[in-house]
């Protein structure tokens, strides 16, 4: 029961926004009373916290599966981005913005957890890219991991990148293209160009 509540509420929060979805909405969707939900999650804040952690855990496991495919390091970046976008579907409702505005403590904790996940997978990707000759050998890995994280978080800022001018999907692609061109060797750039052409 608890898992069902968690999965349904996470889906609804991403679709309609953390602020917009009420406990009544979740109860109605599940066909149960709010009392049943409160038996597992005492407050909406606790449910938001659990849903955020559940989503991050799902994404983290999915990223691990992408990494297990042993793709070219350049291509791996885009495949991870595709997987993440499939799970963060609320471009119009901006769940990222709502979480930051209405649940700042949960948002702050989630950002720290996201950074740890990204630092690990990006660091491994860069190490493999250097070994394969796709990335430059002179890269400062901790610095590049942080730049990658700041960039991916930065393009979610609707004040800087308003939705009427920028598509969230296009922003992620543009950032990765920009980022990879800064760290790729000629070999890596060739793989990048081939991937972009194949995706058209």
Short mmCIF file of C-alpha atoms in Angstrom, two decimals:
data_model
loop_
_atom_site.label_atom_id
_atom_site.label_comp_id
_atom_site.label_asym_id
_atom_site.label_seq_id
_atom_site.Cartn_x
_atom_site.Cartn_y
_atom_site.Cartn_z
CA UNK A 1 0.00 0.00 0.00
CA UNK A 2 2.75 2.45 0.95
CA UNK A 3 4.60 1.81 -2.32
CA UNK A 4 1.42 2.35 -4.31
CA UNK A 5 0.80 5.67 -2.56
CA UNK A 6 4.40 6.70 -3.18
CA UNK A 7 4.40 5.80 -6.88
CA UNK A 8 1.04 7.46 -7.56
CA UNK A 9 1.83 10.66 -5.66
CA UNK A 10 5.27 10.94 -7.32
CA UNK A 11 3.65 10.65 -10.74
CA UNK A 12 1.02 13.26 -9.85
CA UNK A 13 3.55 15.68 -8.35
CA UNK A 14 5.63 15.52 -11.53
CA UNK A 15 2.61 15.89 -13.80
CA UNK A 16 0.80 18.69 -11.98
CA UNK A 17 3.35 20.17 -9.56
CA UNK A 18 4.17 19.69 -5.88
CA UNK A 19 2.07 22.68 -4.80
CA UNK A 20 -0.88 22.00 -7.07
CA UNK A 21 -1.56 18.41 -6.02
CA UNK A 22 -3.51 18.06 -2.78
CA UNK A 23 -3.89 15.07 -0.49
CA UNK A 24 -7.54 14.96 -1.62
CA UNK A 25 -6.38 14.65 -5.24
CA UNK A 26 -4.09 11.75 -4.36
CA UNK A 27 -6.76 10.00 -2.30
CA UNK A 28 -9.27 10.34 -5.14
CA UNK A 29 -6.78 9.02 -7.70
CA UNK A 30 -6.02 6.01 -5.50
CA UNK A 31 -9.66 5.44 -4.57
CA UNK A 32 -8.95 5.55 -0.86
CA UNK A 33 -9.48 7.86 2.09
CA UNK A 34 -6.99 10.53 3.16
CA UNK A 35 -6.88 8.75 6.51
CA UNK A 36 -5.23 5.76 4.82
CA UNK A 37 -2.60 7.99 3.24
CA UNK A 38 -1.95 9.80 6.53
CA UNK A 39 -1.42 6.41 8.20
CA UNK A 40 1.70 6.05 6.04
CA UNK A 41 2.68 9.71 5.60
CA UNK A 42 1.70 11.98 8.50
CA UNK A 43 1.82 15.20 6.46
CA UNK A 44 1.96 16.28 2.83
CA UNK A 45 5.52 17.50 3.44
CA UNK A 46 6.56 14.00 4.49
CA UNK A 47 4.93 12.60 1.35
CA UNK A 48 6.72 15.19 -0.81
CA UNK A 49 10.00 14.27 0.87
CA UNK A 50 9.43 10.56 0.33
CA UNK A 51 8.34 11.11 -3.28
CA UNK A 52 11.44 13.18 -4.02
CA UNK A 53 13.71 10.51 -2.55
CA UNK A 54 11.81 7.81 -4.42
CA UNK A 55 12.24 9.66 -7.72
CA UNK A 56 15.95 10.22 -7.14
CA UNK A 57 16.43 6.55 -6.27
CA UNK A 58 14.59 5.51 -9.45
CA UNK A 59 16.70 7.84 -11.56
CA UNK A 60 19.93 6.73 -9.88
CA UNK A 61 19.18 3.06 -10.59
CA UNK A 62 18.24 3.91 -14.17
CA UNK A 63 21.51 5.76 -14.69
CA UNK A 64 23.38 2.71 -13.41
CA UNK A 65 21.63 0.59 -16.05
CA UNK A 66 22.62 3.04 -18.79
CA UNK A 67 26.23 2.91 -17.60
CA UNK A 68 26.14 -0.90 -17.65
CA UNK A 69 25.58 -0.76 -21.44
CA UNK A 70 29.24 0.34 -21.86
CA UNK A 71 28.37 2.99 -24.43
CA UNK A 72 30.87 5.47 -25.81
CA UNK A 73 31.42 8.05 -23.01
CA UNK A 74 30.17 10.92 -25.22
CA UNK A 75 26.99 9.07 -26.22
CA UNK A 76 26.39 7.96 -22.63
CA UNK A 77 25.73 11.58 -21.61
CA UNK A 78 22.80 11.85 -24.01
CA UNK A 79 21.39 8.45 -23.13
CA UNK A 80 21.39 9.37 -19.44
CA UNK A 81 19.72 12.67 -20.31
CA UNK A 82 17.02 10.81 -22.26
CA UNK A 83 16.33 8.50 -19.34
CA UNK A 84 16.13 11.36 -16.84
CA UNK A 85 13.78 13.34 -19.11
CA UNK A 86 11.41 10.37 -19.24
CA UNK A 87 11.04 10.61 -15.47
CA UNK A 88 10.92 14.40 -15.18
CA UNK A 89 7.91 15.06 -17.35
CA UNK A 90 6.47 18.23 -15.83
CA UNK A 91 8.00 20.85 -18.09
CA UNK A 92 4.87 23.03 -18.08
CA UNK A 93 4.10 22.63 -14.37
CA UNK A 94 7.80 23.01 -13.43
CA UNK A 95 7.94 20.65 -10.43
CA UNK A 96 11.56 21.72 -9.90
CA UNK A 97 10.45 25.35 -9.41
CA UNK A 98 7.49 24.43 -7.19
CA UNK A 99 9.64 22.23 -4.96
CA UNK A 100 12.19 25.02 -4.60
CA UNK A 101 9.56 27.66 -3.82
CA UNK A 102 7.16 25.79 -1.55
CA UNK A 103 9.39 23.13 0.02
CA UNK A 104 12.82 24.81 0.23
CA UNK A 105 14.26 22.51 2.91
CA UNK A 106 13.30 19.38 0.95
CA UNK A 107 14.63 21.00 -2.22
CA UNK A 108 17.97 21.83 -0.59
CA UNK A 109 18.41 18.27 0.69
CA UNK A 110 17.44 16.85 -2.69
CA UNK A 111 19.97 19.06 -4.48
CA UNK A 112 22.73 17.73 -2.22
CA UNK A 113 21.66 14.15 -2.96
CA UNK A 114 21.46 14.90 -6.69
CA UNK A 115 24.95 16.35 -6.64
CA UNK A 116 26.34 13.20 -5.02
CA UNK A 117 24.67 11.01 -7.67
CA UNK A 118 25.80 13.22 -10.55
CA UNK A 119 29.32 13.65 -9.20
CA UNK A 120 29.74 9.89 -9.12
CA UNK A 121 28.39 9.09 -12.59
CA UNK A 122 29.97 12.11 -14.30
CA UNK A 123 33.30 11.47 -12.62
CA UNK A 124 33.28 7.86 -13.84
CA UNK A 125 32.21 8.99 -17.32
CA UNK A 126 35.06 11.49 -17.54
CA UNK A 127 37.62 8.94 -16.35
CA UNK A 128 36.47 6.48 -18.99
CA UNK A 129 36.39 9.23 -21.62
CA UNK A 130 39.99 10.18 -20.87
CA UNK A 131 41.03 6.53 -21.06
CA UNK A 132 39.26 6.06 -24.41
CA UNK A 133 40.76 9.25 -25.85
CA UNK A 134 37.38 11.01 -26.16
CA UNK A 135 38.11 13.60 -23.46
CA UNK A 136 41.19 15.73 -22.89
CA UNK A 137 43.78 14.38 -20.47
CA UNK A 138 44.27 17.74 -18.73
CA UNK A 139 40.70 17.85 -17.35
CA UNK A 140 40.28 18.66 -13.67
CA UNK A 141 37.61 16.06 -12.93
CA UNK A 142 36.17 17.54 -9.67
CA UNK A 143 35.87 20.96 -11.37
CA UNK A 144 34.17 19.57 -14.49
CA UNK A 145 31.75 17.51 -12.36
CA UNK A 146 30.68 20.67 -10.57
CA UNK A 147 30.39 22.69 -13.78
CA UNK A 148 28.24 19.92 -15.25
CA UNK A 149 25.96 19.96 -12.20
CA UNK A 150 25.69 23.76 -12.09
CA UNK A 151 24.87 23.83 -15.81
CA UNK A 152 22.20 21.15 -15.64
CA UNK A 153 20.58 22.87 -12.65
CA UNK A 154 21.00 26.33 -14.17
CA UNK A 155 19.06 25.58 -17.34
CA UNK A 156 16.06 24.71 -15.15
CA UNK A 157 15.84 28.32 -13.93
CA UNK A 158 12.72 29.66 -15.64
CA UNK A 159 13.68 33.27 -14.84
CA UNK A 160 16.83 32.95 -16.95
CA UNK A 161 15.41 30.50 -19.49
CA UNK A 162 11.67 31.33 -19.72
CA UNK A 163 9.51 28.55 -21.19
CA UNK A 164 8.11 30.84 -23.87
CA UNK A 165 11.59 31.11 -25.38
CA UNK A 166 13.29 27.84 -24.42
CA UNK A 167 12.14 24.22 -24.42
CA UNK A 168 13.41 22.30 -21.40
CA UNK A 169 14.34 19.35 -23.62
CA UNK A 170 16.25 21.60 -26.04
CA UNK A 171 18.05 23.31 -23.15
CA UNK A 172 19.39 20.00 -21.86
CA UNK A 173 20.62 19.08 -25.33
CA UNK A 174 22.18 22.50 -25.90
CA UNK A 175 23.95 22.40 -22.57
CA UNK A 176 25.37 18.92 -23.17
CA UNK A 177 26.54 19.95 -26.64
CA UNK A 178 28.18 23.08 -25.18
CA UNK A 179 29.69 21.18 -22.25
CA UNK A 180 31.09 18.28 -24.27
CA UNK A 181 32.72 20.55 -26.84
CA UNK A 182 34.73 22.03 -23.99
CA UNK A 183 36.17 18.70 -22.84
CA UNK A 184 36.31 16.55 -25.97
CA UNK A 185 39.39 15.67 -28.01
CA UNK A 186 39.09 15.61 -31.83
CA UNK A 187 38.10 11.94 -31.49
CA UNK A 188 35.40 12.83 -28.98
CA UNK A 189 34.13 15.66 -31.18
CA UNK A 190 33.84 13.24 -34.10
CA UNK A 191 31.75 10.88 -31.96
CA UNK A 192 29.64 13.83 -30.82
CA UNK A 193 28.98 15.00 -34.37
CA UNK A 194 28.12 11.47 -35.49
CA UNK A 195 25.67 11.08 -32.62
CA UNK A 196 24.00 14.43 -33.39
CA UNK A 197 23.66 13.52 -37.07
CA UNK A 198 22.19 10.11 -36.24
CA UNK A 199 19.62 11.70 -33.95
CA UNK A 200 18.35 14.09 -36.63
#
